[in-house]
XYZ file of C-alpha atoms in Angstrom:
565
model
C 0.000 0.000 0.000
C 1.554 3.079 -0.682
C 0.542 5.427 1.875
C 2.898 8.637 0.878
C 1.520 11.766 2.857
C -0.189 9.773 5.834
C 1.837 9.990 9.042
C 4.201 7.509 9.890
C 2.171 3.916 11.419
C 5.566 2.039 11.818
C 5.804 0.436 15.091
C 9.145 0.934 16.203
C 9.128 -1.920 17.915
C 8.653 -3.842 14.340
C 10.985 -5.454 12.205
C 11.869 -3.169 9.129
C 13.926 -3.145 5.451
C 14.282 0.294 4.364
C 15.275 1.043 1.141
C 15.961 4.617 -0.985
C 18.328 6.429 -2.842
C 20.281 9.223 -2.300
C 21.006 9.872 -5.847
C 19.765 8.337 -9.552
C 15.779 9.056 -9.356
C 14.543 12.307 -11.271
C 17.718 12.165 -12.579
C 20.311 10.686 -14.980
C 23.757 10.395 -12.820
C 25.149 9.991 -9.234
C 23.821 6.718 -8.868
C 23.229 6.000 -5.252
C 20.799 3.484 -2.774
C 20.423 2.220 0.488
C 19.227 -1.176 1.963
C 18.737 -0.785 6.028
C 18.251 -3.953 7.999
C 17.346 -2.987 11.531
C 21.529 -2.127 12.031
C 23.181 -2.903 8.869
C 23.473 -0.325 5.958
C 24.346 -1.699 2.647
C 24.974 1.023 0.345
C 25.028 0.325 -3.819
C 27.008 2.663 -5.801
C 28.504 6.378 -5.612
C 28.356 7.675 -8.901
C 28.646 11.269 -10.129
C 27.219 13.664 -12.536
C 28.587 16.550 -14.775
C 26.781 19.652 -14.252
C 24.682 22.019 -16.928
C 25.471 25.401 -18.355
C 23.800 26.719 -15.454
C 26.397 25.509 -12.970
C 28.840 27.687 -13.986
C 32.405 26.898 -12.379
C 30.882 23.530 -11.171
C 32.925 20.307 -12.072
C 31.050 17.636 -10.678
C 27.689 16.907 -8.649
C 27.887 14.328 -5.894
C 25.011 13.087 -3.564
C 24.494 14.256 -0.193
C 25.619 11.766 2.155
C 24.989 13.244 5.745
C 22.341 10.352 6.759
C 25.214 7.873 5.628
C 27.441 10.058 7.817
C 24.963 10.231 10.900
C 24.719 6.127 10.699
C 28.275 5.216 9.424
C 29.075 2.730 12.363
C 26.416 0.881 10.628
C 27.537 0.322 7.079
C 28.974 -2.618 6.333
C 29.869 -2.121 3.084
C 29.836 -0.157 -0.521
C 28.755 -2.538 -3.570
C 29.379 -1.294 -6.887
C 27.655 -2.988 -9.766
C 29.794 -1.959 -12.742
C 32.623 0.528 -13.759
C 30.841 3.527 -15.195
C 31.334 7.208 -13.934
C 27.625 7.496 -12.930
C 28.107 4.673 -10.551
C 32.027 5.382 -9.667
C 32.554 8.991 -9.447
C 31.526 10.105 -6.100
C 33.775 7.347 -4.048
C 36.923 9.366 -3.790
C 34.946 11.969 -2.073
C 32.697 9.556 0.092
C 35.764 7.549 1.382
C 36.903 11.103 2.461
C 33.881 11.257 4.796
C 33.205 7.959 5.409
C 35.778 4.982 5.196
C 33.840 1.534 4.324
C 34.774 -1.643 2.385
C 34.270 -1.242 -1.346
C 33.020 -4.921 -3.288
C 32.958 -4.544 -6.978
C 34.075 -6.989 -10.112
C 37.716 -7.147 -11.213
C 37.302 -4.496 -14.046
C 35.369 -2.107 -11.593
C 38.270 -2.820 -9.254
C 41.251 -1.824 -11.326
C 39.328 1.673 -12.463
C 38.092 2.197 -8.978
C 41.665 1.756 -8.042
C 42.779 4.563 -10.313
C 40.223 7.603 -8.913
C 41.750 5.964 -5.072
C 45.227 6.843 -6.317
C 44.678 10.351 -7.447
C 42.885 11.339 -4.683
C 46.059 9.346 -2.319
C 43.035 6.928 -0.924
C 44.165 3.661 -2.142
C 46.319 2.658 0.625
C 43.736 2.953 3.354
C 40.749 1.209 1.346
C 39.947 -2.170 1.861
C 39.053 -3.561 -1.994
C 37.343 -6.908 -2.188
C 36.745 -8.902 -5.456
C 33.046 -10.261 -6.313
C 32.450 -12.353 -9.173
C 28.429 -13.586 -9.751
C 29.127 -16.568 -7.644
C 30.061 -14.290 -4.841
C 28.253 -14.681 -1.314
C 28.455 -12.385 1.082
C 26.630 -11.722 5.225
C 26.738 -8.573 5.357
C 25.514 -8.193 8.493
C 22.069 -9.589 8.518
C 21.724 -9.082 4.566
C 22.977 -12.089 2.817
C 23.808 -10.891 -0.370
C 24.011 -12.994 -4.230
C 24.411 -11.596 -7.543
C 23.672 -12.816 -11.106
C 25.890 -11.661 -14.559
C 24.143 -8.520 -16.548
C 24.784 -7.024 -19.842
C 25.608 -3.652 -20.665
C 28.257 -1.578 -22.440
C 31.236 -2.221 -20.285
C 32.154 -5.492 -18.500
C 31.465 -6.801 -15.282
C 28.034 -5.716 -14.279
C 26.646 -7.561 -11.854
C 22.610 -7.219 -10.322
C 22.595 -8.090 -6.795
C 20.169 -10.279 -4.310
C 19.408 -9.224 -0.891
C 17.890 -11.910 1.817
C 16.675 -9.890 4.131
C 14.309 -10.720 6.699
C 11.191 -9.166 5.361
C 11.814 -11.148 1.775
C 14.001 -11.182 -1.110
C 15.276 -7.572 -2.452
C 16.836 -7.230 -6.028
C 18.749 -4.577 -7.845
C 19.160 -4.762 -11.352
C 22.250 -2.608 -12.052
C 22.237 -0.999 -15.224
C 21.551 -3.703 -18.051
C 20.197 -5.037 -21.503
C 19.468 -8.268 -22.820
C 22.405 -9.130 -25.358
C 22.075 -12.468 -26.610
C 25.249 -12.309 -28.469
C 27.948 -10.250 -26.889
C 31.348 -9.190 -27.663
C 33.048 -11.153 -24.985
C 30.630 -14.319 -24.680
C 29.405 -13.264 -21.367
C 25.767 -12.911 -21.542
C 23.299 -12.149 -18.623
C 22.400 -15.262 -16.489
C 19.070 -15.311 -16.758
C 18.426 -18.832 -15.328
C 19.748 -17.068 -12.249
C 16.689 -14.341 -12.416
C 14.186 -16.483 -13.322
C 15.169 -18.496 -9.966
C 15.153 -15.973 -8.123
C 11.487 -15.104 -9.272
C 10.312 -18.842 -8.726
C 12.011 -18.133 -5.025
C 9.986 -15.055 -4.686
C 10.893 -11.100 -5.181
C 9.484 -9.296 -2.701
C 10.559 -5.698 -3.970
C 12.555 -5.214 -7.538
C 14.941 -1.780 -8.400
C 14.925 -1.533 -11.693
C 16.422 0.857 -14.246
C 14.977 2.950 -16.325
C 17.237 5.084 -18.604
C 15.481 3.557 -21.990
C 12.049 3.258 -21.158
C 10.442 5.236 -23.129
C 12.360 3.155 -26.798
C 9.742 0.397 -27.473
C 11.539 -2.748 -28.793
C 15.238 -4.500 -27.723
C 18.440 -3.035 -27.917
C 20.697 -4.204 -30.227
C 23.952 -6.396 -29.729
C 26.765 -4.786 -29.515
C 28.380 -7.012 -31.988
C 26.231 -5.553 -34.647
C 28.480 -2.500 -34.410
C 31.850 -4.544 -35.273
C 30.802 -4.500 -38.863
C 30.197 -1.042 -39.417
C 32.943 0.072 -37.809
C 35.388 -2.108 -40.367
C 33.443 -1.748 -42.878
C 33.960 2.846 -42.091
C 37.717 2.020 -41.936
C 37.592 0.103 -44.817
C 36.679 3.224 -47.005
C 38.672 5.267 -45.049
C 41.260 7.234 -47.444
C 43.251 8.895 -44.826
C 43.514 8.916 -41.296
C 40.556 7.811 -38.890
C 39.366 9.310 -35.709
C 37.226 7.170 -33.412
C 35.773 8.567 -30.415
C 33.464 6.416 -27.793
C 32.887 5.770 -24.273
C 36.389 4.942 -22.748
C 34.435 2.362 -20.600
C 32.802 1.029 -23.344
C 35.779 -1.972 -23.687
C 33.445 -3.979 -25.902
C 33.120 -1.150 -28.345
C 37.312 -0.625 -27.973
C 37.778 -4.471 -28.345
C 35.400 -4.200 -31.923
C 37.905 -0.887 -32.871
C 40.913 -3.078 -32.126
C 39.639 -5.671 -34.391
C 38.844 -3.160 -36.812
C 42.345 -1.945 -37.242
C 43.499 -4.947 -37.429
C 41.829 -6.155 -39.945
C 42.759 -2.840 -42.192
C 46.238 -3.224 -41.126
C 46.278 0.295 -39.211
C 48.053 0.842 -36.260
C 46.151 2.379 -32.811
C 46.684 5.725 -31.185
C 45.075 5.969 -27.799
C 44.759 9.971 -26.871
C 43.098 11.231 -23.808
C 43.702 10.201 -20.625
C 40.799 8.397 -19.673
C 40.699 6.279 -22.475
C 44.888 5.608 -21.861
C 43.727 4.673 -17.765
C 40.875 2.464 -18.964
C 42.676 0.319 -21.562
C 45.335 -0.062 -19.766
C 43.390 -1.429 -17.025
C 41.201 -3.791 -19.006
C 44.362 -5.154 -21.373
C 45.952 -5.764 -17.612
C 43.245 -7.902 -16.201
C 42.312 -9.771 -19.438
C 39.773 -7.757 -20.910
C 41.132 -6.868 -24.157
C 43.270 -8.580 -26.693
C 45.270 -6.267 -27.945
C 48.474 -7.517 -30.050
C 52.370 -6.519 -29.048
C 53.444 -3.444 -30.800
C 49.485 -2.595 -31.931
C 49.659 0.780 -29.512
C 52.077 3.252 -30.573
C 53.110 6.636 -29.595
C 50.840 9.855 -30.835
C 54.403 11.209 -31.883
C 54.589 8.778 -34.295
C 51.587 9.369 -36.385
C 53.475 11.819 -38.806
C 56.151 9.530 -39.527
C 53.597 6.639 -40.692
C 51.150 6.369 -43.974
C 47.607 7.916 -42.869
C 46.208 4.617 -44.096
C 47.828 2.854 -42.045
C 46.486 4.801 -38.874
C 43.631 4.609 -36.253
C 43.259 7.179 -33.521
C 40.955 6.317 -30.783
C 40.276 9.324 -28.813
C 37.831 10.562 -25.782
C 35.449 13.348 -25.739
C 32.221 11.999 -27.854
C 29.989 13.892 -25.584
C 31.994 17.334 -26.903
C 33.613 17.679 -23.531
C 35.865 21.292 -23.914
C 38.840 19.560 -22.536
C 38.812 16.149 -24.016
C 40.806 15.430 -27.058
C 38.373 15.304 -29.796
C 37.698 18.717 -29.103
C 40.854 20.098 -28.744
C 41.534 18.021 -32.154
C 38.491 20.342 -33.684
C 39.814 23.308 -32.853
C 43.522 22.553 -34.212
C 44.660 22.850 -30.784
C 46.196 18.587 -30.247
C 49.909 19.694 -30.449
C 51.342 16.298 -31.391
C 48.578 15.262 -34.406
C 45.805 17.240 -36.576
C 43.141 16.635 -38.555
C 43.652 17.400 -41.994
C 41.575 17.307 -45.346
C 39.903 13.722 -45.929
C 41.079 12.332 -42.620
C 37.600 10.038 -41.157
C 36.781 10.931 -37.697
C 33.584 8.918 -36.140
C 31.738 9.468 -33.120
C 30.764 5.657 -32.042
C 28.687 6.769 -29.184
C 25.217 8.122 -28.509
C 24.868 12.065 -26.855
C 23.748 11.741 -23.224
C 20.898 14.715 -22.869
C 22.372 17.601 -22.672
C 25.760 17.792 -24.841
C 24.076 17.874 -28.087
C 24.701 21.356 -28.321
C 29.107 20.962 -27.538
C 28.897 18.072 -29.821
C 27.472 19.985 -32.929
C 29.855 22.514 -32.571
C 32.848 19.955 -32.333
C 30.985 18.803 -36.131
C 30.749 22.012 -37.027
C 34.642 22.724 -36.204
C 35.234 18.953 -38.092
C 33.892 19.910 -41.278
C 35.612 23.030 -41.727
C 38.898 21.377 -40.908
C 37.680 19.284 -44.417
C 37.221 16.036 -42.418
C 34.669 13.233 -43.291
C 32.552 13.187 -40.423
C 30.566 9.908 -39.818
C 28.113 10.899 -36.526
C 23.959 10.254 -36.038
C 21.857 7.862 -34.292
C 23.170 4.594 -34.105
C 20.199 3.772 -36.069
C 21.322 5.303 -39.061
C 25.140 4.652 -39.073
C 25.280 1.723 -37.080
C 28.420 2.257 -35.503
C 26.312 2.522 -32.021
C 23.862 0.674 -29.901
C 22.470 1.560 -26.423
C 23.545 -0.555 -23.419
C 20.391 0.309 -21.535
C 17.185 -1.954 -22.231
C 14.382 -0.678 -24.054
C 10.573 -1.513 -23.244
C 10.397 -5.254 -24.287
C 13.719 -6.087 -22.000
C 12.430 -4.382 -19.541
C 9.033 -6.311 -19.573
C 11.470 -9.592 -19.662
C 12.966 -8.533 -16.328
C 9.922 -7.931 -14.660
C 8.331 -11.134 -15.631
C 11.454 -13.405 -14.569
C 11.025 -11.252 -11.337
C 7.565 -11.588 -11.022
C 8.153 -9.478 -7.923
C 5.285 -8.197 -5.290
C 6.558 -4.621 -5.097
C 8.419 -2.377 -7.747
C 10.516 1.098 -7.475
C 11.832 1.993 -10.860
C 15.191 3.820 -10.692
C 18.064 4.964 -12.799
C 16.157 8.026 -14.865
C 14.874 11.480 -15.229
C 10.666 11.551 -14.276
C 9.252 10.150 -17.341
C 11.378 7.628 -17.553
C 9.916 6.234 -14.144
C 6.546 7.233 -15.226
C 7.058 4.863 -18.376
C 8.495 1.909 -16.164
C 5.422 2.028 -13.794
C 2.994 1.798 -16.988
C 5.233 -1.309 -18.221
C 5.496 -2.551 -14.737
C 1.570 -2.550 -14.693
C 1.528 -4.320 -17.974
C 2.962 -7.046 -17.069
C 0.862 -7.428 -13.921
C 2.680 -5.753 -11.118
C -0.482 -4.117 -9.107
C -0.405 0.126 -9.383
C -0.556 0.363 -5.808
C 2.082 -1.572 -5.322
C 4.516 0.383 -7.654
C 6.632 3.181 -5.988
C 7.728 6.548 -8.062
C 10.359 8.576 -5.561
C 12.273 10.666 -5.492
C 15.951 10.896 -3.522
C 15.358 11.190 -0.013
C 11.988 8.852 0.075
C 11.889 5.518 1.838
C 9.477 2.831 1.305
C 9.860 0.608 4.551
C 8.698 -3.111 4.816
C 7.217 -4.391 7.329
C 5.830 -7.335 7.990
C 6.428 -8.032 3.646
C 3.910 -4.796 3.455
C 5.681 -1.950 1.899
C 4.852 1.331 3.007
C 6.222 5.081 2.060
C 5.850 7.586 4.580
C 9.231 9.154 5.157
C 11.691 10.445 3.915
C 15.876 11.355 4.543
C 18.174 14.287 3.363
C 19.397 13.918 0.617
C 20.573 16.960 -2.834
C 23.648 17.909 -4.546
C 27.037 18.529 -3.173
C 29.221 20.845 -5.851
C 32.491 19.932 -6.148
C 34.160 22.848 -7.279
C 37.911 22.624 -7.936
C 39.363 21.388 -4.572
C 36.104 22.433 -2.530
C 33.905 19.636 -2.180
C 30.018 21.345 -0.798
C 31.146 25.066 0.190
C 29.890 26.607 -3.209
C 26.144 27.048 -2.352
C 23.031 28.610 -4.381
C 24.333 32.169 -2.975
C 27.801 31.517 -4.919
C 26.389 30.002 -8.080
C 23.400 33.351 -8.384
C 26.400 35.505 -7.601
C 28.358 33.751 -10.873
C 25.276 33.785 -13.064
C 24.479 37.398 -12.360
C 28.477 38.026 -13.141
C 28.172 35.926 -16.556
C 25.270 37.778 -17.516
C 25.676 41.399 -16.290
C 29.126 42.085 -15.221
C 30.010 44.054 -12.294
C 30.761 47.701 -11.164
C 33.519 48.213 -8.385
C 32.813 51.501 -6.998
C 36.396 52.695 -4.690
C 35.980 55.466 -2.376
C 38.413 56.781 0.942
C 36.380 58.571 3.165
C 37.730 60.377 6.467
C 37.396 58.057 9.329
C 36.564 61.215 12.029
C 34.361 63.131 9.529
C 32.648 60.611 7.320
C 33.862 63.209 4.071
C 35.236 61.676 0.785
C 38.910 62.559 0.342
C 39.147 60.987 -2.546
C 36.952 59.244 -4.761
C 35.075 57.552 -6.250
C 36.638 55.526 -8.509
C 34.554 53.316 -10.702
C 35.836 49.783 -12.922
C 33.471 48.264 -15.018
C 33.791 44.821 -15.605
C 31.701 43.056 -18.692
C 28.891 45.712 -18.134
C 29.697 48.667 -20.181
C 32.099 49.386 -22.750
C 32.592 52.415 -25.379
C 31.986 55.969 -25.625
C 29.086 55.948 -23.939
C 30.634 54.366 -20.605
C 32.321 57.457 -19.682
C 29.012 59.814 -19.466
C 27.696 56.542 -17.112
C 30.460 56.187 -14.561
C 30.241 60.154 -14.363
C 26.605 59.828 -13.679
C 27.424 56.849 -11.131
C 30.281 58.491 -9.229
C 28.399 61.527 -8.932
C 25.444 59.549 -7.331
C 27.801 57.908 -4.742
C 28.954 61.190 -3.905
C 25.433 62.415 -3.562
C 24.699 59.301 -1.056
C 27.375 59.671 1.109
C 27.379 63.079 1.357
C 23.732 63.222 2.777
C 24.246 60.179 4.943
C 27.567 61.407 6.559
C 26.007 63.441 9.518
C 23.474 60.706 10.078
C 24.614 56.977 9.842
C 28.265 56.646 9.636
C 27.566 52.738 9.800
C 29.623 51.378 6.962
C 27.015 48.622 6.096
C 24.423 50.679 5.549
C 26.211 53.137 3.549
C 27.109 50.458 0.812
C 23.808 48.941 1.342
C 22.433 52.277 -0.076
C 25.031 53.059 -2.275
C 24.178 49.984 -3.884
C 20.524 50.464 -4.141
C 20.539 53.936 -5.413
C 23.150 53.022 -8.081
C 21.212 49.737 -8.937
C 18.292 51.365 -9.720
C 19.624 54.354 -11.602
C 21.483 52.086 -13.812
C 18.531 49.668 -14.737
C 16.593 53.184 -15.790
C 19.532 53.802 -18.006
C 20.577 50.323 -19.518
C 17.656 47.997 -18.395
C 20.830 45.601 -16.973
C 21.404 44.708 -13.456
C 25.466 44.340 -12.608
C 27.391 43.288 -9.728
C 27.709 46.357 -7.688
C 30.702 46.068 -4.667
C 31.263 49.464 -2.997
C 34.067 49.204 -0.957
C 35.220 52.071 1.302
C 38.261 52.577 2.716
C 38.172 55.032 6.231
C 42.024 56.593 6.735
């Protein structure tokens, strides 16, 4: 029954599983969720998200962990399910705060292990290594897992015996019935699990709203030869770093075409070195060279494999678009191909990088992967999601992993395939259904929001910051300088006014003369009265403010600061 908005009927005294997230509902990104078993806290994931044009200065959004914080003697551990930044980006900054055994897969491992060495973690992080056959007591949650598909090895759903019932969480997934490395989702392992009984399913919900299946990702193999095949010059590939499937098919690619591979961008260096370390891609002696070497060598006989497919400023494909990669260019009839789909959001920095391509004189080969084929989804679309919840068959449902109408669309599936409405949970982060006696309620809820990481500062750049930089970025600023006579309260010299991305020309003059001579006018009548310093600039700024908005209809920055000798 879900009672959302009645007060809370637990019994204290009852038995309870409490799930929620933290981070991943309403949203696509920072992937985070709690299990609670009376005293044991399993948390799943600690993933990140990149921030919109409206976050100016903001690198990366992280979930707020303070209920995590307030309970932390009662965590037993941090299960990842797969490698991806959305599920992996936040642990750096969560081991800072609170120090708990991580479990993930050997490839989640070894790139886990990389963020724990830049941020000097790694030594005092306890790492354990799950497989699908893995068992773990975590406390009172005994905990299985079963193998998943998706685009990057190693994904694992997981199984929690608790004592209210069975609780699963999907991970991110698809049905691939023919993958790249011969690993395919155990779904004999599901569909037991639904014969057992599910109690409550997670499930995600990125492509709910695609009717059909996904396709295999060895569909893309093909096209991806068959582009370098016709390639006259150099190629540029760009894709998901983590996507080791789609790096293995490039690999094979270039082999097959008799081109040598250029790995540029560090991300994409970090992750293949990583998977060709722990036997997740076969990549021959002497394949890899140096970028240095590319002018030295036949374009034809090249393939440079290269981040930044979601037009990230920073990452090499852009900097390649802009004729700004100091050790190789792209020239006239060079390929470049963007093997991945845009996540929402970066179409815009990814039509520019086009843009930039084309009037380099490149052949640019970029669309849905519908149309060139040199991309597939690694999320499950309607009919695979269906699948899931029948082999489930479970009581209750919460989908997760997805912006609102992605839920929405989940719920109508879930219902579809028989799951009773009432019995379906849309939350948000914060909200906790809690079982009790197998009945699954919603009543309360926990803190939970963004935390800006902001250079070095992780959560002290707040909404008073970020209106501050948006009110910079769209108006500019005035810094209005005056030295006033501590004893008398008269200007001795002064003011002195520096516009900054407000005003610029011939005009400007005639307007700081207008603005110094109001700021003269202010202080002059307030000097006999109020010689409080906070209300002086307090009223400087207001009288300036307003004159200026009659004058330019534009609202800067104004900082008076006064200086008393």
């Amino acid at each position: 029954m879900n009672l959302k908005g009645r007060k809370n009927i637990l019994n204290t005294t009852d038995q309870k599983v409490s799930i929620f997230a933290l981070g991943g509902v309403n949203e696509i990104g920072k992937n985070m969720y709690v299990l609670q078993s009376e005293d044991d806290i399993v948390v799943i994931d600690c993933g990140s998200k990149f921030p919109d044009e409206s976050l100016l200065g903001i690198d990366l959004i992280i979930q707020d962990i303070s209920y995590l914080q307030e309970n932390q003697e009662k965590i037993r551990a941090l299960i990842v399910t797969h490698g991806h930044e959305d599920h992996t980006g936040g642990i750096p900054y969560f081991l800072k705060q609170v120090n708990v055994p991580i479990y993930a897969t050997n490839l989640t491992l070894g790139l886990i292990e990389i963020k724990l060495k830049e941020h000097g973690l790694l030594r005092r992080t306890k790492l354990f290594m799950i497989d699908s056959e893995s068992e773990l007591q975590l406390g009172t949650i005994k905990t299985t897992f079963f193998k998943t598909s998706h685009s990057i090895p190693d994904c694992l759903g997981i199984a929690f015996h608790t004592s209210q019932g069975t609780i699963v969480h999907t991970g991110d997934f698809k049905f691939d019935w023919t993958p790249v490395d011969k690993q395919g989702s155990d779904i004999h392992k599901m569909a037991a699990l639904g014969e057992n009984g599910v109690l409550l399913l997670l499930s995600e919900s990125t492509n709910a709203e695609r009717p059909g299946s996904t396709s295999s990702e060895q569909v893309v193999g093909d096209h991806i030869e068959e582009a370098f095949r016709h390639a006259p010059r150099k190629v540029f590939i760009s894709t998901f770093a983590s996507n080791v499937h789609r790096v293995q098919q490039i690999v094979n690619a270039a082999i097959k075409t008799n081109r040598k591979l250029v790995l540029l961008g560090r991300s994409m260096v970090n992750v293949v070195s990583v998977a060709i370390e722990r036997g997740y891609l076969d990549v021959p002696e002497n394949m890899i060279i140096e970028a240095n070497e590319v002018n030295s060598m036949d374009p034809e006989k090249v393939v440079i494999l290269c981040t930044g497919s979601q037009g990230e400023p920073m990452a090499a494909l852009s900097r390649l678009s802009s004729s700004n990669f100091r050790q190789v260019e792209v020239l006239p009839d060079d390929t470049v191909i963007l093997a991945a789909g845009p996540i929402p959001g970066n179409e815009r920095s990814i039509s520019r990088i086009i843009d930039n391509l084309f009037q380099l004189g490149a052949r640019v080969i970029y669309g849905s992967g519908s149309v060139t084929g040199l991309h597939v989804s690694g999320h499950a679309c309607q009919e695979e999601l269906k699948l899931m919840l029948t082999l489930m068959k479970p009581k209750y449902f919460i989908p997760i992993h997805g912006e609102y109408r992605m839920l929405h669309q989940h719920r109508l599936l879930a219902e579809s395939v028989g799951v009773q409405t009432e019995n379906i949970f849309i939350v948000s982060n914060g909200d906790v259904v809690d079982i009790v006696n197998n009945e699954a309620i919603q009543t309360r809820s926990v803190d939970a929001g963004n935390v800006f990481v902001d250079g070095i500062g992780v959560g002290d750049v707040g909404e008073i910051i970020l209106r501050d930089r948006k009110l910079l970025s769209e108006d500019g600023m005035l810094v209005i300088v005056t030295t006033i006579s501590k004893s008398q309260g008269n200007i001795i010299s002064g003011p002195d006014t520096i516009s900054r991305g407000f005003i610029y020309g011939p005009e400007s003059g005639e307007l700081i003369n207008e603005v110094n001579q109001i700021v003269k006018t202010t202080i002059d009548k307030m000097k006999d009265n109020n010689r409080n310093q906070r209300v002086l600039k307090q009223n400087i700024k207001k009288t300036v403010e307003k004159h200026l908005y009659s004058r330019t209809k534009r609202k800067p920055m104004i900082l008076p600061i006064m200086i008393e000798v």
